[in-house]
Amino acid sequence: GNSVTQMEGPVTLSEEAFLTINCTYTATGYPSLFWYVQYPGEGLQLLLKATKADDKGSNKGFEATYRKETTSFHLEKGSVQVSDSAVYFCALRMGGGADGLTFGKGTHLIIQP
Amino acid sequence: DAGITQSPRHKVTETGTPVTLRCHQTENHRYMYWYRQDPGHGLRLIHYSYGVKDTDKGEVSDGYSVSRSKTEDFLLTLESATSSQTSVYFCAISESTTGNTGELFFGEGSRLTVL
């Protein structure tokens, strides 16, 4: 079956540090890939997405590139802020599948001032 | 923000009692989902719907049933709640299953505690 693997953390960084959260996937075919963010007490919000190989998704200073050859979709940000503290989920969706997204277990990110 | 409302947002109940969670959307999206979120497990799909009266099981469907009698409403029922069903439940919707409209939009969650 399809699956997503990401580091669970917590990942603790200082403000203005460079962020990488690794995400790799296993899928039979070529999925669409997503990063969602969840702030405390809230639902999940779409952060960025990529629907085909070599696409780069970007939003709010975050970026991720769909790498088919390494089956990866790593999340990066050049300079994190305290307000980026949240849980980040990597997810995939197979085209045409009505059964939604397959999620990784989430990475808890803590940014210290 | 996508128009998704979950109710109740918080509920405490006792083992063996029935519980129904409601998800209401104003986006007229075809697909609706119920997930549960638990520490160490991320989000796991319980049931989903691909149209009125069209539903199917997800990864963790045992002990849960769903109904969708109108496009805008998707109900999740625990017929006889157990402590293992203590969780945060999220409803989600999507317009399609592919491409640039295949993402899911999530509600704010319903926290259920079964004593």
Short mmCIF file of C-alpha atoms in Angstrom, two decimals:
data_model
loop_
_atom_site.label_atom_id
_atom_site.label_comp_id
_atom_site.label_asym_id
_atom_site.label_seq_id
_atom_site.Cartn_x
_atom_site.Cartn_y
_atom_site.Cartn_z
CA GLY A 1 0.00 0.00 0.00
CA ASN A 2 0.89 3.66 -0.07
CA SER A 3 2.80 5.20 2.82
CA VAL A 4 4.57 8.36 3.94
CA THR A 5 7.57 8.51 6.26
CA GLN A 6 8.73 11.62 8.07
CA MET A 7 10.77 12.38 11.17
CA GLU A 8 8.49 12.80 14.18
CA GLY A 9 10.61 15.01 16.36
CA PRO A 10 10.26 17.17 18.25
CA VAL A 11 12.63 19.21 16.15
CA THR A 12 13.94 22.21 18.07
CA LEU A 13 15.62 25.12 16.29
CA SER A 14 16.59 28.67 17.10
CA GLU A 15 14.91 31.56 15.37
CA GLU A 16 16.42 32.36 11.94
CA ALA A 17 17.84 28.85 11.56
CA PHE A 18 17.49 26.85 8.34
CA LEU A 19 14.78 24.21 8.41
CA THR A 20 14.59 20.87 6.64
CA ILE A 21 11.93 18.27 7.41
CA ASN A 22 12.44 15.10 5.43
CA CYS A 23 9.56 13.28 3.79
CA THR A 24 9.75 10.14 1.68
CA TYR A 25 6.93 8.14 0.22
CA THR A 26 6.04 4.77 -1.19
CA ALA A 27 3.34 4.63 -3.82
CA THR A 28 2.25 2.53 -6.77
CA GLY A 29 2.26 5.26 -9.36
CA TYR A 30 2.74 9.01 -9.30
CA PRO A 31 0.89 10.72 -6.50
CA SER A 32 0.24 14.35 -5.73
CA LEU A 33 2.19 15.48 -2.67
CA PHE A 34 1.22 17.89 0.10
CA TRP A 35 2.51 19.56 3.22
CA TYR A 36 -0.03 20.53 5.85
CA VAL A 37 0.55 22.53 9.03
CA GLN A 38 -1.37 22.26 12.30
CA TYR A 39 -1.13 25.02 14.89
CA PRO A 40 -2.08 24.18 18.49
CA GLY A 41 -5.80 23.56 18.94
CA GLU A 42 -6.56 23.98 15.25
CA GLY A 43 -7.28 21.85 12.21
CA LEU A 44 -4.85 21.17 9.39
CA GLN A 45 -4.11 23.87 6.83
CA LEU A 46 -2.62 23.23 3.42
CA LEU A 47 0.87 24.73 3.31
CA LEU A 48 1.96 23.75 -0.19
CA LYS A 49 1.53 21.08 -2.82
CA ALA A 50 3.04 19.58 -5.98
CA THR A 51 1.13 17.48 -8.47
CA LYS A 52 3.89 16.13 -10.71
CA ALA A 53 7.59 15.31 -10.69
CA ASP A 54 10.01 18.27 -10.46
CA ASP A 55 7.23 20.65 -9.42
CA LYS A 56 8.15 22.99 -6.60
CA GLY A 57 5.49 24.03 -4.16
CA SER A 58 6.01 27.21 -2.15
CA ASN A 59 4.14 29.30 0.39
CA LYS A 60 5.03 31.64 3.29
CA GLY A 61 8.77 31.09 2.71
CA PHE A 62 8.44 27.30 2.76
CA GLU A 63 9.41 25.23 -0.28
CA ALA A 64 9.35 21.57 -1.29
CA THR A 65 10.30 19.90 -4.58
CA TYR A 66 8.71 16.70 -5.86
CA ARG A 67 11.62 14.31 -6.53
CA LYS A 68 10.47 11.19 -8.31
CA GLU A 69 13.92 9.61 -8.44
CA THR A 70 14.30 9.69 -4.66
CA THR A 71 10.55 9.51 -3.87
CA SER A 72 10.94 12.53 -1.64
CA PHE A 73 9.23 15.84 -0.86
CA HIS A 74 11.41 17.53 1.77
CA LEU A 75 10.14 20.75 3.36
CA GLU A 76 12.61 23.66 3.66
CA LYS A 77 12.62 27.21 4.94
CA GLY A 78 15.61 29.50 4.96
CA SER A 79 14.93 31.38 8.20
CA VAL A 80 12.34 30.14 10.68
CA GLN A 81 10.36 32.25 13.11
CA VAL A 82 8.80 31.49 16.48
CA SER A 83 5.41 31.63 14.75
CA ASP A 84 6.40 28.61 12.63
CA SER A 85 6.16 26.39 15.69
CA ALA A 86 3.57 23.77 14.79
CA VAL A 87 3.12 20.17 13.65
CA TYR A 88 3.87 19.56 9.97
CA PHE A 89 2.34 16.67 8.03
CA CYS A 90 3.50 15.29 4.71
CA ALA A 91 0.81 13.54 2.67
CA LEU A 92 0.16 11.95 -0.69
CA ARG A 93 -2.87 11.35 -2.85
CA MET A 94 -3.14 8.96 -5.76
CA GLY A 95 -4.93 10.42 -8.74
CA GLY A 96 -8.51 9.28 -9.03
CA GLY A 97 -8.64 7.79 -5.56
CA ALA A 98 -11.69 8.84 -3.61
CA ASP A 99 -10.16 7.74 -0.32
CA GLY A 100 -8.39 10.99 0.46
CA LEU A 101 -4.83 11.52 1.60
CA THR A 102 -2.31 9.19 3.19
CA PHE A 103 -0.48 11.07 5.94
CA GLY A 104 2.85 10.76 7.63
CA LYS A 105 2.80 10.79 11.42
CA GLY A 106 3.68 14.48 11.67
CA THR A 107 6.76 16.40 12.76
CA HIS A 108 6.51 18.64 15.81
CA LEU A 109 8.61 21.77 15.22
CA ILE A 110 9.60 24.05 18.08
CA ILE A 111 11.30 27.37 17.35
CA GLN A 112 13.03 29.06 20.26
CA PRO A 113 13.63 32.83 20.34
CA ASP B 1 -11.28 29.53 4.68
CA ALA B 2 -13.33 26.58 3.53
CA GLY B 3 -16.79 26.53 5.07
CA ILE B 4 -16.60 23.45 7.28
CA THR B 5 -18.29 23.26 10.65
CA GLN B 6 -17.93 20.36 13.06
CA SER B 7 -20.21 19.79 16.02
CA PRO B 8 -19.88 19.28 18.86
CA ARG B 9 -16.34 20.62 19.26
CA HIS B 10 -15.92 18.91 22.60
CA LYS B 11 -17.75 15.97 24.12
CA VAL B 12 -17.28 13.77 27.15
CA THR B 13 -19.29 10.57 27.26
CA GLU B 14 -19.35 7.23 28.99
CA THR B 15 -18.43 3.81 27.66
CA GLY B 16 -21.32 2.15 25.88
CA THR B 17 -23.22 5.29 24.93
CA PRO B 18 -23.91 6.26 21.31
CA VAL B 19 -22.25 9.37 19.93
CA THR B 20 -22.82 11.25 16.69
CA LEU B 21 -20.46 13.84 15.30
CA ARG B 22 -21.65 16.15 12.56
CA CYS B 23 -19.77 17.76 9.71
CA HIS B 24 -21.46 20.49 7.70
CA GLN B 25 -19.96 22.13 4.60
CA THR B 26 -21.05 25.12 2.56
CA GLU B 27 -18.66 24.50 -0.38
CA ASN B 28 -20.79 21.96 -2.27
CA HIS B 29 -17.77 19.65 -2.52
CA ARG B 30 -18.46 16.09 -3.58
CA TYR B 31 -15.99 14.27 -1.31
CA MET B 32 -16.09 14.21 2.48
CA TYR B 33 -13.93 12.39 4.99
CA TRP B 34 -13.65 11.53 8.65
CA TYR B 35 -10.19 11.13 10.16
CA ARG B 36 -9.05 10.53 13.69
CA GLN B 37 -5.82 11.96 15.10
CA ASP B 38 -3.90 10.18 17.83
CA PRO B 39 -0.37 10.71 19.18
CA GLY B 40 2.12 8.56 17.33
CA HIS B 41 -0.34 7.69 14.58
CA GLY B 42 -0.87 10.93 12.72
CA LEU B 43 -4.20 11.05 10.91
CA ARG B 44 -6.01 7.86 9.98
CA LEU B 45 -9.02 7.62 7.70
CA ILE B 46 -12.19 6.25 9.26
CA HIS B 47 -14.79 6.56 6.48
CA TYR B 48 -15.27 8.65 3.39
CA SER B 49 -18.05 9.65 1.04
CA TYR B 50 -17.97 10.26 -2.70
CA GLY B 51 -21.54 11.44 -3.02
CA VAL B 52 -24.95 11.45 -1.37
CA LYS B 53 -25.59 8.00 0.07
CA ASP B 54 -22.21 6.81 -1.29
CA THR B 55 -19.76 5.92 1.45
CA ASP B 56 -16.90 3.52 2.01
CA LYS B 57 -14.62 2.30 4.78
CA GLY B 58 -11.20 3.64 5.56
CA GLU B 59 -8.25 2.25 7.44
CA VAL B 60 -9.82 2.26 10.94
CA SER B 61 -13.57 1.84 10.38
CA ASP B 62 -14.38 -0.78 13.03
CA GLY B 63 -16.84 0.60 15.58
CA TYR B 64 -17.88 3.51 13.37
CA SER B 65 -20.67 4.13 10.88
CA VAL B 66 -21.43 7.10 8.66
CA SER B 67 -24.30 8.58 6.74
CA ARG B 68 -24.64 11.22 4.09
CA SER B 69 -28.21 12.10 3.20
CA LYS B 70 -27.38 15.57 1.84
CA THR B 71 -24.35 16.93 0.04
CA GLU B 72 -23.56 19.29 2.88
CA ASP B 73 -23.77 16.91 5.84
CA PHE B 74 -21.64 13.90 6.80
CA LEU B 75 -22.38 12.20 10.11
CA LEU B 76 -20.04 9.93 12.05
CA THR B 77 -21.67 7.61 14.60
CA LEU B 78 -20.11 5.56 17.33
CA GLU B 79 -22.84 3.05 18.12
CA SER B 80 -21.36 2.12 21.50
CA ALA B 81 -18.40 4.25 22.46
CA THR B 82 -15.26 2.67 23.92
CA SER B 83 -12.25 4.25 25.63
CA SER B 84 -10.11 3.41 22.57
CA GLN B 85 -12.26 5.85 20.60
CA THR B 86 -11.08 8.77 22.71
CA SER B 87 -9.49 10.95 20.06
CA VAL B 88 -9.69 14.13 18.06
CA TYR B 89 -11.88 13.70 15.00
CA PHE B 90 -11.44 15.78 11.88
CA CYS B 91 -13.81 16.20 9.00
CA ALA B 92 -12.37 17.11 5.61
CA ILE B 93 -13.73 17.90 2.16
CA SER B 94 -12.32 17.98 -1.35
CA GLU B 95 -13.63 19.12 -4.69
CA SER B 96 -12.01 16.36 -6.71
CA THR B 97 -9.55 13.51 -6.45
CA THR B 98 -6.83 14.75 -8.79
CA GLY B 99 -4.58 17.61 -9.73
CA ASN B 100 -4.87 21.11 -8.40
CA THR B 101 -8.26 20.58 -6.78
CA GLY B 102 -7.39 17.32 -5.05
CA GLU B 103 -6.33 18.83 -1.75
CA LEU B 104 -8.36 18.35 1.40
CA PHE B 105 -9.75 21.17 3.52
CA PHE B 106 -10.16 20.41 7.19
CA GLY B 107 -12.57 21.38 9.90
CA GLU B 108 -11.36 22.49 13.34
CA GLY B 109 -11.83 19.11 14.95
CA SER B 110 -14.05 17.47 17.56
CA ARG B 111 -12.39 16.28 20.75
CA LEU B 112 -14.13 13.19 22.13
CA THR B 113 -13.36 11.70 25.52
CA VAL B 114 -14.87 8.33 26.43
CA LEU B 115 -14.71 7.57 30.15
#
